[in-house]
Amino acid sequence: MAIRRSDAGSAIVTLLTLVVLPIAAFLYLAPDAQRLTSSSLDLREVLYQTVALGVVITILALIKAVIDKASISHLFLSVASEVVSLAFALLVVGVGNIENLGYSSFRISQGKLTTIVALDLRVFLWLTFAVVAAGVLKIVAQFMEVRAERATAQPK
Amino acid sequence: MQAVGIGLFLLCGQTILSLLGTVAPSGGGIIPVEIDEAAQFAALTYTSFPRNGGLLSAEIKVGFGVDLYDGSYSNRNSTTLYLKPGEEREVTLILRIPVSVLSTYSETKGYLGIYTDVSTLGGLAGIAYNALAEGG
């Protein structure tokens, strides 16, 4: 079973940026993160969701690396990878809650001081949808191109 | 397109965070109070120097106020600034409240709030950061 180096490299980069980096960032911010977990924003939960989605995207990338690019399976896996990436982006924009759809608010209380934060990042939600839609179109176009090349290259 | 989105996201975050760090009241976060015994009014002065250390222009609304829990008193003063990248401005807000209200607030029956709204990308992205300090 041959592994395409470019796809394998992409999987490694995905693992580093979506799994290793969030874990490292959380450990670096450990004291502040623990303070926030006592508020309505649970950073530990955000980390778990982020790492879980990152692992799924990495696994999809690794499977794609060994599957024939002209196969329907590769097409479906590529589209699935885009959808999971969308979920990841929604998680980031929603500060840990995908259902927030880019608008999040949370409260932190320490003694007599209460801090209320509301974050509006909905513009990035729409940008993400546009990027994913364009990505899916590109995947379908590439799939059809590879199929056409294989059909042309086949001996008659 | 993806790179543009990520770049804009990072620029917005950098601009917003740079501004949030500069809106705390100057003088160690203390709001000075001057009491006019004759008029029985207290003047609270909020001064800060918001500075846009980001790469995008931003609009910032800064305000502070005193509210009592029973709803009998609520007073706020605020202002809105538009800061270009690298620009810094001084904000001075004065709130005059009756001394009796100040006393009530001090008995843990109210709160002093500092309200900050920062928006960038023409108002498309922003953060509202409100700090409420209970009296007492």
PDB file of C-alpha atoms in Angstrom:
ATOM      1  CA  MET A   1       0.000   0.000   0.000  1.00  0.00           C
ATOM      2  CA  ALA A   2       1.761   3.162  -1.205  1.00  0.00           C
ATOM      3  CA  ILE A   3       1.517   6.329   0.877  1.00  0.00           C
ATOM      4  CA  ARG A   4       1.550   9.659  -0.936  1.00  0.00           C
ATOM      5  CA  ARG A   5       4.182  11.798   0.766  1.00  0.00           C
ATOM      6  CA  SER A   6       2.336  15.061   0.235  1.00  0.00           C
ATOM      7  CA  ASP A   7      -0.807  13.760   1.932  1.00  0.00           C
ATOM      8  CA  ALA A   8       1.193  12.151   4.728  1.00  0.00           C
ATOM      9  CA  GLY A   9       3.023  15.431   5.287  1.00  0.00           C
ATOM     10  CA  SER A  10      -0.310  17.236   5.400  1.00  0.00           C
ATOM     11  CA  ALA A  11      -1.503  14.779   8.072  1.00  0.00           C
ATOM     12  CA  ILE A  12       1.606  15.431  10.172  1.00  0.00           C
ATOM     13  CA  VAL A  13       1.137  19.207   9.905  1.00  0.00           C
ATOM     14  CA  THR A  14      -2.523  18.755  10.900  1.00  0.00           C
ATOM     15  CA  LEU A  15      -1.501  16.669  13.911  1.00  0.00           C
ATOM     16  CA  LEU A  16       0.995  19.308  15.016  1.00  0.00           C
ATOM     17  CA  THR A  17      -1.280  22.326  14.580  1.00  0.00           C
ATOM     18  CA  LEU A  18      -4.616  20.905  15.715  1.00  0.00           C
ATOM     19  CA  VAL A  19      -3.522  18.452  18.416  1.00  0.00           C
ATOM     20  CA  VAL A  20      -0.011  19.142  19.703  1.00  0.00           C
ATOM     21  CA  LEU A  21      -0.171  22.956  19.575  1.00  0.00           C
ATOM     22  CA  PRO A  22      -3.490  23.294  21.483  1.00  0.00           C
ATOM     23  CA  ILE A  23      -2.229  20.920  24.191  1.00  0.00           C
ATOM     24  CA  ALA A  24       1.043  22.857  24.474  1.00  0.00           C
ATOM     25  CA  ALA A  25      -0.824  26.173  24.616  1.00  0.00           C
ATOM     26  CA  PHE A  26      -3.126  24.878  27.348  1.00  0.00           C
ATOM     27  CA  LEU A  27      -0.206  23.619  29.428  1.00  0.00           C
ATOM     28  CA  TYR A  28       1.595  26.949  28.967  1.00  0.00           C
ATOM     29  CA  LEU A  29      -1.489  28.845  30.103  1.00  0.00           C
ATOM     30  CA  ALA A  30      -2.169  26.325  32.922  1.00  0.00           C
ATOM     31  CA  PRO A  31      -2.506  28.800  35.836  1.00  0.00           C
ATOM     32  CA  ASP A  32      -4.771  31.202  33.906  1.00  0.00           C
ATOM     33  CA  ALA A  33      -6.643  28.275  32.356  1.00  0.00           C
ATOM     34  CA  GLN A  34      -7.464  26.820  35.758  1.00  0.00           C
ATOM     35  CA  ARG A  35      -8.871  30.165  36.831  1.00  0.00           C
ATOM     36  CA  LEU A  36     -11.078  30.261  33.771  1.00  0.00           C
ATOM     37  CA  THR A  37     -12.364  26.729  34.330  1.00  0.00           C
ATOM     38  CA  SER A  38     -14.064  28.068  37.466  1.00  0.00           C
ATOM     39  CA  SER A  39     -16.036  30.475  35.311  1.00  0.00           C
ATOM     40  CA  SER A  40     -18.662  29.755  32.672  1.00  0.00           C
ATOM     41  CA  LEU A  41     -15.818  29.219  30.157  1.00  0.00           C
ATOM     42  CA  ASP A  42     -14.310  25.760  30.602  1.00  0.00           C
ATOM     43  CA  LEU A  43     -10.990  25.834  28.747  1.00  0.00           C
ATOM     44  CA  ARG A  44     -10.323  22.187  29.550  1.00  0.00           C
ATOM     45  CA  GLU A  45     -13.538  21.205  27.742  1.00  0.00           C
ATOM     46  CA  VAL A  46     -12.593  23.427  24.796  1.00  0.00           C
ATOM     47  CA  LEU A  47      -9.216  21.678  24.655  1.00  0.00           C
ATOM     48  CA  TYR A  48     -10.804  18.198  24.632  1.00  0.00           C
ATOM     49  CA  GLN A  49     -13.137  19.143  21.774  1.00  0.00           C
ATOM     50  CA  THR A  50     -10.339  20.811  19.818  1.00  0.00           C
ATOM     51  CA  VAL A  51      -8.008  17.813  20.196  1.00  0.00           C
ATOM     52  CA  ALA A  52     -10.807  15.358  19.322  1.00  0.00           C
ATOM     53  CA  LEU A  53     -11.604  17.192  16.087  1.00  0.00           C
ATOM     54  CA  GLY A  54      -7.894  17.513  15.327  1.00  0.00           C
ATOM     55  CA  VAL A  55      -7.423  13.743  15.737  1.00  0.00           C
ATOM     56  CA  VAL A  56     -10.384  13.056  13.405  1.00  0.00           C
ATOM     57  CA  ILE A  57      -8.986  15.389  10.737  1.00  0.00           C
ATOM     58  CA  THR A  58      -5.540  13.778  11.069  1.00  0.00           C
ATOM     59  CA  ILE A  59      -6.974  10.251  10.718  1.00  0.00           C
ATOM     60  CA  LEU A  60      -8.968  11.308   7.637  1.00  0.00           C
ATOM     61  CA  ALA A  61      -5.800  12.805   6.124  1.00  0.00           C
ATOM     62  CA  LEU A  62      -3.832   9.593   6.783  1.00  0.00           C
ATOM     63  CA  ILE A  63      -6.517   7.418   5.185  1.00  0.00           C
ATOM     64  CA  LYS A  64      -6.643   9.744   2.170  1.00  0.00           C
ATOM     65  CA  ALA A  65      -2.875   9.355   1.819  1.00  0.00           C
ATOM     66  CA  VAL A  66      -3.236   5.661   0.945  1.00  0.00           C
ATOM     67  CA  ILE A  67      -6.442   5.714  -1.085  1.00  0.00           C
ATOM     68  CA  ASP A  68      -6.565   6.133  -4.839  1.00  0.00           C
ATOM     69  CA  LYS A  69      -7.293   9.756  -5.678  1.00  0.00           C
ATOM     70  CA  ALA A  70      -9.717   8.724  -8.410  1.00  0.00           C
ATOM     71  CA  SER A  71     -11.840   6.652  -6.039  1.00  0.00           C
ATOM     72  CA  ILE A  72     -15.221   7.679  -4.657  1.00  0.00           C
ATOM     73  CA  SER A  73     -13.889   6.916  -1.162  1.00  0.00           C
ATOM     74  CA  HIS A  74     -11.202   9.577  -1.554  1.00  0.00           C
ATOM     75  CA  LEU A  75     -13.845  12.071  -2.652  1.00  0.00           C
ATOM     76  CA  PHE A  76     -16.070  11.342   0.346  1.00  0.00           C
ATOM     77  CA  LEU A  77     -13.146  11.433   2.777  1.00  0.00           C
ATOM     78  CA  SER A  78     -12.003  14.778   1.358  1.00  0.00           C
ATOM     79  CA  VAL A  79     -15.472  16.278   1.721  1.00  0.00           C
ATOM     80  CA  ALA A  80     -15.783  14.803   5.230  1.00  0.00           C
ATOM     81  CA  SER A  81     -12.455  16.381   6.109  1.00  0.00           C
ATOM     82  CA  GLU A  82     -13.745  19.784   4.977  1.00  0.00           C
ATOM     83  CA  VAL A  83     -16.899  19.369   7.084  1.00  0.00           C
ATOM     84  CA  VAL A  84     -14.887  18.441  10.183  1.00  0.00           C
ATOM     85  CA  SER A  85     -12.604  21.436   9.515  1.00  0.00           C
ATOM     86  CA  LEU A  86     -15.755  23.578   9.447  1.00  0.00           C
ATOM     87  CA  ALA A  87     -16.751  22.187  12.837  1.00  0.00           C
ATOM     88  CA  PHE A  88     -13.265  22.985  14.127  1.00  0.00           C
ATOM     89  CA  ALA A  89     -13.511  26.562  12.882  1.00  0.00           C
ATOM     90  CA  LEU A  90     -16.963  26.924  14.475  1.00  0.00           C
ATOM     91  CA  LEU A  91     -15.478  25.684  17.743  1.00  0.00           C
ATOM     92  CA  VAL A  92     -12.747  28.327  17.632  1.00  0.00           C
ATOM     93  CA  VAL A  93     -15.056  31.159  16.571  1.00  0.00           C
ATOM     94  CA  GLY A  94     -17.644  30.101  19.157  1.00  0.00           C
ATOM     95  CA  VAL A  95     -14.998  29.927  21.918  1.00  0.00           C
ATOM     96  CA  GLY A  96     -15.701  26.303  22.678  1.00  0.00           C
ATOM     97  CA  ASN A  97     -19.365  26.141  21.733  1.00  0.00           C
ATOM     98  CA  ILE A  98     -20.177  25.293  18.139  1.00  0.00           C
ATOM     99  CA  GLU A  99     -23.851  26.127  18.707  1.00  0.00           C
ATOM    100  CA  ASN A 100     -22.934  29.741  19.557  1.00  0.00           C
ATOM    101  CA  LEU A 101     -22.334  30.316  15.834  1.00  0.00           C
ATOM    102  CA  GLY A 102     -19.687  32.949  16.467  1.00  0.00           C
ATOM    103  CA  TYR A 103     -21.334  34.913  19.287  1.00  0.00           C
ATOM    104  CA  SER A 104     -20.177  33.916  22.770  1.00  0.00           C
ATOM    105  CA  SER A 105     -20.487  35.357  26.218  1.00  0.00           C
ATOM    106  CA  PHE A 106     -19.127  34.189  29.535  1.00  0.00           C
ATOM    107  CA  ARG A 107     -18.809  35.416  33.095  1.00  0.00           C
ATOM    108  CA  ILE A 108     -15.853  35.226  35.457  1.00  0.00           C
ATOM    109  CA  SER A 109     -16.357  35.916  39.155  1.00  0.00           C
ATOM    110  CA  GLN A 110     -13.568  36.481  41.644  1.00  0.00           C
ATOM    111  CA  GLY A 111     -14.644  37.741  45.059  1.00  0.00           C
ATOM    112  CA  LYS A 112     -16.387  41.079  44.636  1.00  0.00           C
ATOM    113  CA  LEU A 113     -15.327  41.458  40.995  1.00  0.00           C
ATOM    114  CA  THR A 114     -17.422  40.042  38.165  1.00  0.00           C
ATOM    115  CA  THR A 115     -16.271  40.246  34.579  1.00  0.00           C
ATOM    116  CA  ILE A 116     -18.703  39.701  31.717  1.00  0.00           C
ATOM    117  CA  VAL A 117     -17.268  39.200  28.258  1.00  0.00           C
ATOM    118  CA  ALA A 118     -19.227  39.021  24.994  1.00  0.00           C
ATOM    119  CA  LEU A 119     -17.341  38.120  21.830  1.00  0.00           C
ATOM    120  CA  ASP A 120     -18.826  38.697  18.378  1.00  0.00           C
ATOM    121  CA  LEU A 121     -16.909  36.868  15.655  1.00  0.00           C
ATOM    122  CA  ARG A 122     -19.834  36.055  13.366  1.00  0.00           C
ATOM    123  CA  VAL A 123     -18.124  37.592  10.340  1.00  0.00           C
ATOM    124  CA  PHE A 124     -15.548  34.792  10.549  1.00  0.00           C
ATOM    125  CA  LEU A 125     -18.378  32.276  10.659  1.00  0.00           C
ATOM    126  CA  TRP A 126     -19.593  33.412   7.245  1.00  0.00           C
ATOM    127  CA  LEU A 127     -16.040  33.553   5.947  1.00  0.00           C
ATOM    128  CA  THR A 128     -15.499  29.969   7.125  1.00  0.00           C
ATOM    129  CA  PHE A 129     -18.665  28.793   5.355  1.00  0.00           C
ATOM    130  CA  ALA A 130     -17.441  30.443   2.157  1.00  0.00           C
ATOM    131  CA  VAL A 131     -13.987  28.866   2.481  1.00  0.00           C
ATOM    132  CA  VAL A 132     -15.451  25.394   3.087  1.00  0.00           C
ATOM    133  CA  ALA A 133     -17.907  25.738   0.184  1.00  0.00           C
ATOM    134  CA  ALA A 134     -15.057  26.764  -2.104  1.00  0.00           C
ATOM    135  CA  GLY A 135     -12.981  23.877  -0.735  1.00  0.00           C
ATOM    136  CA  VAL A 136     -15.695  21.323  -1.504  1.00  0.00           C
ATOM    137  CA  LEU A 137     -16.095  22.681  -5.043  1.00  0.00           C
ATOM    138  CA  LYS A 138     -12.328  22.429  -5.525  1.00  0.00           C
ATOM    139  CA  ILE A 139     -12.307  18.833  -4.251  1.00  0.00           C
ATOM    140  CA  VAL A 140     -15.089  17.823  -6.647  1.00  0.00           C
ATOM    141  CA  ALA A 141     -13.366  19.573  -9.558  1.00  0.00           C
ATOM    142  CA  GLN A 142     -10.041  17.859  -8.777  1.00  0.00           C
ATOM    143  CA  PHE A 143     -11.776  14.495  -8.512  1.00  0.00           C
ATOM    144  CA  MET A 144     -13.417  14.929 -11.905  1.00  0.00           C
ATOM    145  CA  GLU A 145     -10.107  16.043 -13.398  1.00  0.00           C
ATOM    146  CA  VAL A 146      -8.276  12.971 -12.072  1.00  0.00           C
ATOM    147  CA  ARG A 147     -11.051  10.709 -13.335  1.00  0.00           C
ATOM    148  CA  ALA A 148     -10.889  12.333 -16.771  1.00  0.00           C
ATOM    149  CA  GLU A 149      -7.098  11.919 -16.912  1.00  0.00           C
ATOM    150  CA  ARG A 150      -7.369   8.230 -15.979  1.00  0.00           C
ATOM    151  CA  ALA A 151     -10.035   7.678 -18.630  1.00  0.00           C
ATOM    152  CA  THR A 152      -7.855   9.385 -21.262  1.00  0.00           C
ATOM    153  CA  ALA A 153      -4.740   7.447 -20.226  1.00  0.00           C
ATOM    154  CA  GLN A 154      -6.421   4.018 -20.362  1.00  0.00           C
ATOM    155  CA  PRO A 155      -5.355   1.979 -23.392  1.00  0.00           C
ATOM    156  CA  LYS A 156      -8.189   1.364 -25.889  1.00  0.00           C
TER     157      LYS A 156
ATOM    158  CA  MET B   1      -9.084  32.585   0.855  1.00  0.00           C
ATOM    159  CA  GLN B   2      -8.427  30.471   3.910  1.00  0.00           C
ATOM    160  CA  ALA B   3      -5.169  32.292   4.538  1.00  0.00           C
ATOM    161  CA  VAL B   4      -6.965  35.644   4.238  1.00  0.00           C
ATOM    162  CA  GLY B   5      -9.565  34.512   6.780  1.00  0.00           C
ATOM    163  CA  ILE B   6      -6.959  33.299   9.251  1.00  0.00           C
ATOM    164  CA  GLY B   7      -4.917  36.464   8.738  1.00  0.00           C
ATOM    165  CA  LEU B   8      -7.932  38.712   9.359  1.00  0.00           C
ATOM    166  CA  PHE B   9      -8.836  36.675  12.448  1.00  0.00           C
ATOM    167  CA  LEU B  10      -5.343  37.092  13.875  1.00  0.00           C
ATOM    168  CA  LEU B  11      -5.239  40.812  13.020  1.00  0.00           C
ATOM    169  CA  CYS B  12      -8.622  41.375  14.699  1.00  0.00           C
ATOM    170  CA  GLY B  13      -7.506  39.483  17.778  1.00  0.00           C
ATOM    171  CA  GLN B  14      -4.257  41.401  17.972  1.00  0.00           C
ATOM    172  CA  THR B  15      -6.000  44.777  17.581  1.00  0.00           C
ATOM    173  CA  ILE B  16      -8.694  43.986  20.149  1.00  0.00           C
ATOM    174  CA  LEU B  17      -6.289  42.575  22.721  1.00  0.00           C
ATOM    175  CA  SER B  18      -3.893  45.504  22.335  1.00  0.00           C
ATOM    176  CA  LEU B  19      -6.720  47.945  23.055  1.00  0.00           C
ATOM    177  CA  LEU B  20      -8.216  46.009  25.970  1.00  0.00           C
ATOM    178  CA  GLY B  21      -4.900  46.168  27.776  1.00  0.00           C
ATOM    179  CA  THR B  22      -4.930  49.972  27.758  1.00  0.00           C
ATOM    180  CA  VAL B  23      -8.430  50.898  28.928  1.00  0.00           C
ATOM    181  CA  ALA B  24      -7.963  50.188  32.623  1.00  0.00           C
ATOM    182  CA  PRO B  25      -8.169  53.344  34.755  1.00  0.00           C
ATOM    183  CA  SER B  26      -4.782  54.999  35.101  1.00  0.00           C
ATOM    184  CA  GLY B  27      -3.218  55.336  38.519  1.00  0.00           C
ATOM    185  CA  GLY B  28      -3.169  51.645  39.295  1.00  0.00           C
ATOM    186  CA  GLY B  29      -6.810  51.056  38.444  1.00  0.00           C
ATOM    187  CA  ILE B  30      -8.099  53.368  41.157  1.00  0.00           C
ATOM    188  CA  ILE B  31     -10.963  55.762  40.486  1.00  0.00           C
ATOM    189  CA  PRO B  32     -10.451  58.870  42.636  1.00  0.00           C
ATOM    190  CA  VAL B  33     -13.431  60.265  44.510  1.00  0.00           C
ATOM    191  CA  GLU B  34     -13.829  63.919  45.478  1.00  0.00           C
ATOM    192  CA  ILE B  35     -16.618  64.738  47.889  1.00  0.00           C
ATOM    193  CA  ASP B  36     -18.347  68.118  47.916  1.00  0.00           C
ATOM    194  CA  GLU B  37     -19.633  68.238  51.485  1.00  0.00           C
ATOM    195  CA  ALA B  38     -21.661  71.357  50.918  1.00  0.00           C
ATOM    196  CA  ALA B  39     -23.543  70.008  47.914  1.00  0.00           C
ATOM    197  CA  GLN B  40     -23.475  66.407  49.228  1.00  0.00           C
ATOM    198  CA  PHE B  41     -22.274  65.133  45.900  1.00  0.00           C
ATOM    199  CA  ALA B  42     -19.305  62.925  45.070  1.00  0.00           C
ATOM    200  CA  ALA B  43     -17.358  63.228  41.823  1.00  0.00           C
ATOM    201  CA  LEU B  44     -15.786  60.028  40.494  1.00  0.00           C
ATOM    202  CA  THR B  45     -13.175  60.527  37.788  1.00  0.00           C
ATOM    203  CA  TYR B  46     -12.225  57.814  35.343  1.00  0.00           C
ATOM    204  CA  THR B  47      -9.073  58.449  33.312  1.00  0.00           C
ATOM    205  CA  SER B  48      -7.423  56.110  30.858  1.00  0.00           C
ATOM    206  CA  PHE B  49      -5.202  56.280  27.794  1.00  0.00           C
ATOM    207  CA  PRO B  50      -6.487  53.750  25.269  1.00  0.00           C
ATOM    208  CA  ARG B  51      -3.928  53.000  22.623  1.00  0.00           C
ATOM    209  CA  ASN B  52      -4.444  51.024  19.439  1.00  0.00           C
ATOM    210  CA  GLY B  53      -1.334  48.847  19.186  1.00  0.00           C
ATOM    211  CA  GLY B  54      -2.908  46.758  16.437  1.00  0.00           C
ATOM    212  CA  LEU B  55      -2.736  46.921  12.669  1.00  0.00           C
ATOM    213  CA  LEU B  56      -6.446  47.645  12.116  1.00  0.00           C
ATOM    214  CA  SER B  57      -8.476  50.724  12.979  1.00  0.00           C
ATOM    215  CA  ALA B  58     -10.888  50.225  15.838  1.00  0.00           C
ATOM    216  CA  GLU B  59     -13.793  51.912  17.529  1.00  0.00           C
ATOM    217  CA  ILE B  60     -13.805  51.849  21.294  1.00  0.00           C
ATOM    218  CA  LYS B  61     -16.617  52.837  23.607  1.00  0.00           C
ATOM    219  CA  VAL B  62     -15.559  53.383  27.206  1.00  0.00           C
ATOM    220  CA  GLY B  63     -17.879  54.088  30.072  1.00  0.00           C
ATOM    221  CA  PHE B  64     -18.359  53.688  33.773  1.00  0.00           C
ATOM    222  CA  GLY B  65     -21.266  53.967  36.131  1.00  0.00           C
ATOM    223  CA  VAL B  66     -22.798  53.206  39.484  1.00  0.00           C
ATOM    224  CA  ASP B  67     -25.894  51.067  39.937  1.00  0.00           C
ATOM    225  CA  LEU B  68     -27.725  50.082  43.104  1.00  0.00           C
ATOM    226  CA  TYR B  69     -29.135  46.556  43.380  1.00  0.00           C
ATOM    227  CA  ASP B  70     -32.622  47.732  44.342  1.00  0.00           C
ATOM    228  CA  GLY B  71     -32.862  49.681  41.069  1.00  0.00           C
ATOM    229  CA  SER B  72     -33.326  53.025  42.799  1.00  0.00           C
ATOM    230  CA  TYR B  73     -30.233  54.561  41.194  1.00  0.00           C
ATOM    231  CA  SER B  74     -28.342  54.119  37.954  1.00  0.00           C
ATOM    232  CA  ASN B  75     -25.964  56.619  36.410  1.00  0.00           C
ATOM    233  CA  ARG B  76     -23.407  56.174  33.652  1.00  0.00           C
ATOM    234  CA  ASN B  77     -21.052  58.271  31.599  1.00  0.00           C
ATOM    235  CA  SER B  78     -19.420  57.074  28.400  1.00  0.00           C
ATOM    236  CA  THR B  79     -17.630  58.187  25.274  1.00  0.00           C
ATOM    237  CA  THR B  80     -16.766  56.683  21.898  1.00  0.00           C
ATOM    238  CA  LEU B  81     -13.418  56.974  20.156  1.00  0.00           C
ATOM    239  CA  TYR B  82     -12.151  55.944  16.759  1.00  0.00           C
ATOM    240  CA  LEU B  83      -8.473  54.987  16.896  1.00  0.00           C
ATOM    241  CA  LYS B  84      -6.252  54.375  13.901  1.00  0.00           C
ATOM    242  CA  PRO B  85      -3.334  51.943  14.242  1.00  0.00           C
ATOM    243  CA  GLY B  86      -0.777  53.378  16.639  1.00  0.00           C
ATOM    244  CA  GLU B  87      -3.060  56.164  17.834  1.00  0.00           C
ATOM    245  CA  GLU B  88      -3.497  56.958  21.529  1.00  0.00           C
ATOM    246  CA  ARG B  89      -5.993  59.300  23.145  1.00  0.00           C
ATOM    247  CA  GLU B  90      -6.831  60.383  26.666  1.00  0.00           C
ATOM    248  CA  VAL B  91     -10.253  59.626  28.056  1.00  0.00           C
ATOM    249  CA  THR B  92     -11.552  61.449  31.127  1.00  0.00           C
ATOM    250  CA  LEU B  93     -15.058  60.754  32.362  1.00  0.00           C
ATOM    251  CA  ILE B  94     -16.612  62.308  35.436  1.00  0.00           C
ATOM    252  CA  LEU B  95     -19.604  60.926  37.270  1.00  0.00           C
ATOM    253  CA  ARG B  96     -21.383  62.972  39.926  1.00  0.00           C
ATOM    254  CA  ILE B  97     -23.441  60.932  42.338  1.00  0.00           C
ATOM    255  CA  PRO B  98     -25.145  61.824  45.630  1.00  0.00           C
ATOM    256  CA  VAL B  99     -23.070  61.025  48.717  1.00  0.00           C
ATOM    257  CA  SER B 100     -25.997  58.958  50.008  1.00  0.00           C
ATOM    258  CA  VAL B 101     -25.742  56.723  46.936  1.00  0.00           C
ATOM    259  CA  LEU B 102     -22.007  56.382  47.468  1.00  0.00           C
ATOM    260  CA  SER B 103     -22.662  55.268  51.049  1.00  0.00           C
ATOM    261  CA  THR B 104     -25.261  52.752  49.903  1.00  0.00           C
ATOM    262  CA  TYR B 105     -22.839  51.400  47.312  1.00  0.00           C
ATOM    263  CA  SER B 106     -20.181  51.030  50.037  1.00  0.00           C
ATOM    264  CA  GLU B 107     -22.577  48.869  52.036  1.00  0.00           C
ATOM    265  CA  THR B 108     -22.425  46.195  49.329  1.00  0.00           C
ATOM    266  CA  LYS B 109     -25.771  47.282  47.919  1.00  0.00           C
ATOM    267  CA  GLY B 110     -24.551  48.282  44.495  1.00  0.00           C
ATOM    268  CA  TYR B 111     -21.743  48.003  41.989  1.00  0.00           C
ATOM    269  CA  LEU B 112     -19.355  50.166  40.043  1.00  0.00           C
ATOM    270  CA  GLY B 113     -19.083  49.072  36.443  1.00  0.00           C
ATOM    271  CA  ILE B 114     -16.472  49.798  33.819  1.00  0.00           C
ATOM    272  CA  TYR B 115     -17.814  49.117  30.346  1.00  0.00           C
ATOM    273  CA  THR B 116     -15.654  48.642  27.303  1.00  0.00           C
ATOM    274  CA  ASP B 117     -16.747  47.867  23.748  1.00  0.00           C
ATOM    275  CA  VAL B 118     -14.063  47.355  21.113  1.00  0.00           C
ATOM    276  CA  SER B 119     -14.966  46.693  17.512  1.00  0.00           C
ATOM    277  CA  THR B 120     -12.924  46.478  14.369  1.00  0.00           C
ATOM    278  CA  LEU B 121     -13.322  45.543  10.693  1.00  0.00           C
ATOM    279  CA  GLY B 122     -15.952  48.224  10.367  1.00  0.00           C
ATOM    280  CA  GLY B 123     -17.904  46.882  13.341  1.00  0.00           C
ATOM    281  CA  LEU B 124     -18.053  43.325  12.016  1.00  0.00           C
ATOM    282  CA  ALA B 125     -15.995  41.847  14.858  1.00  0.00           C
ATOM    283  CA  GLY B 126     -15.783  42.978  18.426  1.00  0.00           C
ATOM    284  CA  ILE B 127     -15.758  42.345  22.108  1.00  0.00           C
ATOM    285  CA  ALA B 128     -17.714  43.778  25.024  1.00  0.00           C
ATOM    286  CA  TYR B 129     -15.772  43.619  28.282  1.00  0.00           C
ATOM    287  CA  ASN B 130     -17.600  44.728  31.423  1.00  0.00           C
ATOM    288  CA  ALA B 131     -16.021  44.684  34.871  1.00  0.00           C
ATOM    289  CA  LEU B 132     -18.430  45.041  37.791  1.00  0.00           C
ATOM    290  CA  ALA B 133     -17.000  45.739  41.237  1.00  0.00           C
ATOM    291  CA  GLU B 134     -19.327  45.288  44.176  1.00  0.00           C
ATOM    292  CA  GLY B 135     -19.132  47.903  46.867  1.00  0.00           C
ATOM    293  CA  GLY B 136     -17.862  47.248  50.363  1.00  0.00           C
TER     294      GLY B 136
END
